[in-house]
């Protein structure tokens, strides 16, 4: 069964930069339908904001057009999920709450992020939801690279 994941913005950015490693492998798995990524309004807005920051991608091996092409391909593979209920898990960074709300609404298996400390420290716990680094994601949900 294909795992459903929420891909945090920091993983998308890392995958598009030089030496993306495990983050790039997770993005490739999403692009090739080995992982099923979900997307909602707040995460899409965050993606669009970050993907437009040219200074952030100064070290990218991809041209701006290539980055947009990869981003568009990724979006085309995502399942859109409306979040109808605000759980407010009270994460240390309020701006990360939408990740858990999206994951719960999508019944996702995991949130893939480099920000484990903040995303897993909410007051409201969802025991079946994993918070994983890209490396952990590839271990827990193996797929051929």
mmCIF file with all atom_site columns, N, CA and C in Angstrom, residues 83 85-105 111 117-127 129 131:
data_model
loop_
_atom_site.group_PDB
_atom_site.id
_atom_site.type_symbol
_atom_site.label_atom_id
_atom_site.label_alt_id
_atom_site.label_comp_id
_atom_site.label_asym_id
_atom_site.label_entity_id
_atom_site.label_seq_id
_atom_site.pdbx_PDB_ins_code
_atom_site.Cartn_x
_atom_site.Cartn_y
_atom_site.Cartn_z
_atom_site.occupancy
_atom_site.B_iso_or_equiv
_atom_site.pdbx_formal_charge
_atom_site.auth_seq_id
_atom_site.auth_comp_id
_atom_site.auth_asym_id
_atom_site.auth_atom_id
_atom_site.pdbx_PDB_model_num
ATOM 1   N N  . UNK A 1 83  ? -9.186  21.104 4.773  1.00 0.00 ? 83  UNK A N  1
ATOM 2   C CA . UNK A 1 83  ? -9.138  20.970 6.226  1.00 0.00 ? 83  UNK A CA 1
ATOM 3   C C  . UNK A 1 83  ? -10.359 21.697 6.780  1.00 0.00 ? 83  UNK A C  1
ATOM 4   N N  . UNK A 1 85  ? -11.550 21.182 10.009 1.00 0.00 ? 85  UNK A N  1
ATOM 5   C CA . UNK A 1 85  ? -11.538 21.292 11.457 1.00 0.00 ? 85  UNK A CA 1
ATOM 6   C C  . UNK A 1 85  ? -10.146 21.697 11.906 1.00 0.00 ? 85  UNK A C  1
ATOM 7   N N  . UNK A 1 86  ? -10.047 22.765 12.672 1.00 0.00 ? 86  UNK A N  1
ATOM 8   C CA . UNK A 1 86  ? -8.764  23.252 13.184 1.00 0.00 ? 86  UNK A CA 1
ATOM 9   C C  . UNK A 1 86  ? -8.488  22.573 14.527 1.00 0.00 ? 86  UNK A C  1
ATOM 10  N N  . UNK A 1 87  ? -7.565  21.635 14.530 1.00 0.00 ? 87  UNK A N  1
ATOM 11  C CA . UNK A 1 87  ? -7.245  20.905 15.753 1.00 0.00 ? 87  UNK A CA 1
ATOM 12  C C  . UNK A 1 87  ? -6.411  21.735 16.718 1.00 0.00 ? 87  UNK A C  1
ATOM 13  N N  . UNK A 1 88  ? -5.629  22.661 16.212 1.00 0.00 ? 88  UNK A N  1
ATOM 14  C CA . UNK A 1 88  ? -4.735  23.513 17.004 1.00 0.00 ? 88  UNK A CA 1
ATOM 15  C C  . UNK A 1 88  ? -3.917  22.673 17.993 1.00 0.00 ? 88  UNK A C  1
ATOM 16  N N  . UNK A 1 89  ? -2.950  21.921 17.489 1.00 0.00 ? 89  UNK A N  1
ATOM 17  C CA . UNK A 1 89  ? -2.135  21.080 18.362 1.00 0.00 ? 89  UNK A CA 1
ATOM 18  C C  . UNK A 1 89  ? -1.155  21.858 19.237 1.00 0.00 ? 89  UNK A C  1
ATOM 19  N N  . UNK A 1 90  ? -1.117  23.180 19.072 1.00 0.00 ? 90  UNK A N  1
ATOM 20  C CA . UNK A 1 90  ? -0.264  24.050 19.892 1.00 0.00 ? 90  UNK A CA 1
ATOM 21  C C  . UNK A 1 90  ? 1.210   23.674 19.793 1.00 0.00 ? 90  UNK A C  1
ATOM 22  N N  . UNK A 1 91  ? 1.709   23.661 18.568 1.00 0.00 ? 91  UNK A N  1
ATOM 23  C CA . UNK A 1 91  ? 3.127   23.417 18.352 1.00 0.00 ? 91  UNK A CA 1
ATOM 24  C C  . UNK A 1 91  ? 3.920   24.648 18.774 1.00 0.00 ? 91  UNK A C  1
ATOM 25  N N  . UNK A 1 92  ? 5.198   24.470 19.119 1.00 0.00 ? 92  UNK A N  1
ATOM 26  C CA . UNK A 1 92  ? 6.011   25.633 19.518 1.00 0.00 ? 92  UNK A CA 1
ATOM 27  C C  . UNK A 1 92  ? 6.007   26.742 18.463 1.00 0.00 ? 92  UNK A C  1
ATOM 28  N N  . UNK A 1 93  ? 5.997   26.358 17.189 1.00 0.00 ? 93  UNK A N  1
ATOM 29  C CA . UNK A 1 93  ? 5.889   27.333 16.107 1.00 0.00 ? 93  UNK A CA 1
ATOM 30  C C  . UNK A 1 93  ? 4.468   27.250 15.558 1.00 0.00 ? 93  UNK A C  1
ATOM 31  N N  . UNK A 1 94  ? 3.670   28.234 15.885 1.00 0.00 ? 94  UNK A N  1
ATOM 32  C CA . UNK A 1 94  ? 2.258   28.279 15.476 1.00 0.00 ? 94  UNK A CA 1
ATOM 33  C C  . UNK A 1 94  ? 2.095   28.044 13.973 1.00 0.00 ? 94  UNK A C  1
ATOM 34  N N  . UNK A 1 95  ? 3.054   28.493 13.187 1.00 0.00 ? 95  UNK A N  1
ATOM 35  C CA . UNK A 1 95  ? 2.971   28.372 11.731 1.00 0.00 ? 95  UNK A CA 1
ATOM 36  C C  . UNK A 1 95  ? 3.059   26.919 11.260 1.00 0.00 ? 95  UNK A C  1
ATOM 37  N N  . UNK A 1 96  ? 3.428   25.990 12.134 1.00 0.00 ? 96  UNK A N  1
ATOM 38  C CA . UNK A 1 96  ? 3.505   24.571 11.767 1.00 0.00 ? 96  UNK A CA 1
ATOM 39  C C  . UNK A 1 96  ? 2.221   23.795 12.057 1.00 0.00 ? 96  UNK A C  1
ATOM 40  N N  . UNK A 1 97  ? 1.284   24.388 12.781 1.00 0.00 ? 97  UNK A N  1
ATOM 41  C CA . UNK A 1 97  ? 0.053   23.679 13.138 1.00 0.00 ? 97  UNK A CA 1
ATOM 42  C C  . UNK A 1 97  ? -0.683  23.145 11.910 1.00 0.00 ? 97  UNK A C  1
ATOM 43  N N  . UNK A 1 98  ? -0.625  23.884 10.806 1.00 0.00 ? 98  UNK A N  1
ATOM 44  C CA . UNK A 1 98  ? -1.359  23.464 9.608  1.00 0.00 ? 98  UNK A CA 1
ATOM 45  C C  . UNK A 1 98  ? -0.873  22.122 9.078  1.00 0.00 ? 98  UNK A C  1
ATOM 46  N N  . UNK A 1 99  ? 0.381   21.755 9.332  1.00 0.00 ? 99  UNK A N  1
ATOM 47  C CA . UNK A 1 99  ? 0.896   20.465 8.872  1.00 0.00 ? 99  UNK A CA 1
ATOM 48  C C  . UNK A 1 99  ? 0.162   19.311 9.546  1.00 0.00 ? 99  UNK A C  1
ATOM 49  N N  . UNK A 1 100 ? -0.032  19.420 10.854 1.00 0.00 ? 100 UNK A N  1
ATOM 50  C CA . UNK A 1 100 ? -0.737  18.361 11.584 1.00 0.00 ? 100 UNK A CA 1
ATOM 51  C C  . UNK A 1 100 ? -2.205  18.352 11.201 1.00 0.00 ? 100 UNK A C  1
ATOM 52  N N  . UNK A 1 101 ? -2.800  19.518 11.063 1.00 0.00 ? 101 UNK A N  1
ATOM 53  C CA . UNK A 1 101 ? -4.213  19.574 10.668 1.00 0.00 ? 101 UNK A CA 1
ATOM 54  C C  . UNK A 1 101 ? -4.426  18.947 9.298  1.00 0.00 ? 101 UNK A C  1
ATOM 55  N N  . UNK A 1 102 ? -3.529  19.209 8.359  1.00 0.00 ? 102 UNK A N  1
ATOM 56  C CA . UNK A 1 102 ? -3.622  18.602 7.033  1.00 0.00 ? 102 UNK A CA 1
ATOM 57  C C  . UNK A 1 102 ? -3.431  17.095 7.126  1.00 0.00 ? 102 UNK A C  1
ATOM 58  N N  . UNK A 1 103 ? -2.442  16.659 7.883  1.00 0.00 ? 103 UNK A N  1
ATOM 59  C CA . UNK A 1 103 ? -2.183  15.224 8.020  1.00 0.00 ? 103 UNK A CA 1
ATOM 60  C C  . UNK A 1 103 ? -3.383  14.493 8.622  1.00 0.00 ? 103 UNK A C  1
ATOM 61  N N  . UNK A 1 104 ? -4.008  15.083 9.621  1.00 0.00 ? 104 UNK A N  1
ATOM 62  C CA . UNK A 1 104 ? -5.179  14.459 10.247 1.00 0.00 ? 104 UNK A CA 1
ATOM 63  C C  . UNK A 1 104 ? -6.343  14.421 9.256  1.00 0.00 ? 104 UNK A C  1
ATOM 64  N N  . UNK A 1 105 ? -6.588  15.528 8.572  1.00 0.00 ? 105 UNK A N  1
ATOM 65  C CA . UNK A 1 105 ? -7.687  15.573 7.598  1.00 0.00 ? 105 UNK A CA 1
ATOM 66  C C  . UNK A 1 105 ? -7.478  14.565 6.467  1.00 0.00 ? 105 UNK A C  1
ATOM 67  N N  . UNK A 1 111 ? 4.219   12.879 8.501  1.00 0.00 ? 111 UNK A N  1
ATOM 68  C CA . UNK A 1 111 ? 4.695   14.191 8.080  1.00 0.00 ? 111 UNK A CA 1
ATOM 69  C C  . UNK A 1 111 ? 6.202   14.029 7.919  1.00 0.00 ? 111 UNK A C  1
ATOM 70  N N  . UNK A 1 117 ? 11.792  18.327 16.103 1.00 0.00 ? 117 UNK A N  1
ATOM 71  C CA . UNK A 1 117 ? 11.641  18.823 17.467 1.00 0.00 ? 117 UNK A CA 1
ATOM 72  C C  . UNK A 1 117 ? 10.347  19.618 17.643 1.00 0.00 ? 117 UNK A C  1
ATOM 73  N N  . UNK A 1 118 ? 10.080  20.541 16.742 1.00 0.00 ? 118 UNK A N  1
ATOM 74  C CA . UNK A 1 118 ? 8.874   21.367 16.883 1.00 0.00 ? 118 UNK A CA 1
ATOM 75  C C  . UNK A 1 118 ? 7.613   20.628 16.458 1.00 0.00 ? 118 UNK A C  1
ATOM 76  N N  . UNK A 1 119 ? 7.657   19.918 15.341 1.00 0.00 ? 119 UNK A N  1
ATOM 77  C CA . UNK A 1 119 ? 6.434   19.307 14.807 1.00 0.00 ? 119 UNK A CA 1
ATOM 78  C C  . UNK A 1 119 ? 5.943   18.162 15.684 1.00 0.00 ? 119 UNK A C  1
ATOM 79  N N  . UNK A 1 120 ? 6.815   17.519 16.420 1.00 0.00 ? 120 UNK A N  1
ATOM 80  C CA . UNK A 1 120 ? 6.378   16.402 17.269 1.00 0.00 ? 120 UNK A CA 1
ATOM 81  C C  . UNK A 1 120 ? 6.089   16.822 18.715 1.00 0.00 ? 120 UNK A C  1
ATOM 82  N N  . UNK A 1 121 ? 6.178   18.115 19.017 1.00 0.00 ? 121 UNK A N  1
ATOM 83  C CA . UNK A 1 121 ? 6.015   18.565 20.407 1.00 0.00 ? 121 UNK A CA 1
ATOM 84  C C  . UNK A 1 121 ? 4.671   19.213 20.701 1.00 0.00 ? 121 UNK A C  1
ATOM 85  N N  . UNK A 1 122 ? 3.650   18.923 19.956 1.00 0.00 ? 122 UNK A N  1
ATOM 86  C CA . UNK A 1 122 ? 2.345   19.515 20.212 1.00 0.00 ? 122 UNK A CA 1
ATOM 87  C C  . UNK A 1 122 ? 1.698   18.979 21.473 1.00 0.00 ? 122 UNK A C  1
ATOM 88  N N  . UNK A 1 123 ? 0.789   19.757 22.011 1.00 0.00 ? 123 UNK A N  1
ATOM 89  C CA . UNK A 1 123 ? 0.049   19.327 23.201 1.00 0.00 ? 123 UNK A CA 1
ATOM 90  C C  . UNK A 1 123 ? -0.992  18.267 22.850 1.00 0.00 ? 123 UNK A C  1
ATOM 91  N N  . UNK A 1 124 ? -1.524  18.339 21.645 1.00 0.00 ? 124 UNK A N  1
ATOM 92  C CA . UNK A 1 124 ? -2.528  17.387 21.183 1.00 0.00 ? 124 UNK A CA 1
ATOM 93  C C  . UNK A 1 124 ? -1.806  16.319 20.372 1.00 0.00 ? 124 UNK A C  1
ATOM 94  N N  . UNK A 1 125 ? -1.915  15.060 20.783 1.00 0.00 ? 125 UNK A N  1
ATOM 95  C CA . UNK A 1 125 ? -1.177  13.964 20.155 1.00 0.00 ? 125 UNK A CA 1
ATOM 96  C C  . UNK A 1 125 ? -2.098  13.124 19.270 1.00 0.00 ? 125 UNK A C  1
ATOM 97  N N  . UNK A 1 126 ? -1.529  12.674 18.159 1.00 0.00 ? 126 UNK A N  1
ATOM 98  C CA . UNK A 1 126 ? -2.200  11.768 17.235 1.00 0.00 ? 126 UNK A CA 1
ATOM 99  C C  . UNK A 1 126 ? -1.295  10.542 17.099 1.00 0.00 ? 126 UNK A C  1
ATOM 100 N N  . UNK A 1 127 ? -1.526  9.507  17.916 1.00 0.00 ? 127 UNK A N  1
ATOM 101 C CA . UNK A 1 127 ? -0.598  8.379  17.999 1.00 0.00 ? 127 UNK A CA 1
ATOM 102 C C  . UNK A 1 127 ? -0.310  7.659  16.677 1.00 0.00 ? 127 UNK A C  1
ATOM 103 N N  . UNK A 1 129 ? -0.024  9.038  13.742 1.00 0.00 ? 129 UNK A N  1
ATOM 104 C CA . UNK A 1 129 ? 0.683   9.926  12.824 1.00 0.00 ? 129 UNK A CA 1
ATOM 105 C C  . UNK A 1 129 ? 2.169   9.971  13.172 1.00 0.00 ? 129 UNK A C  1
ATOM 106 N N  . UNK A 1 131 ? 6.017   11.427 12.615 1.00 0.00 ? 131 UNK A N  1
ATOM 107 C CA . UNK A 1 131 ? 6.760   12.611 12.195 1.00 0.00 ? 131 UNK A CA 1
ATOM 108 C C  . UNK A 1 131 ? 8.179   12.114 11.933 1.00 0.00 ? 131 UNK A C  1
#
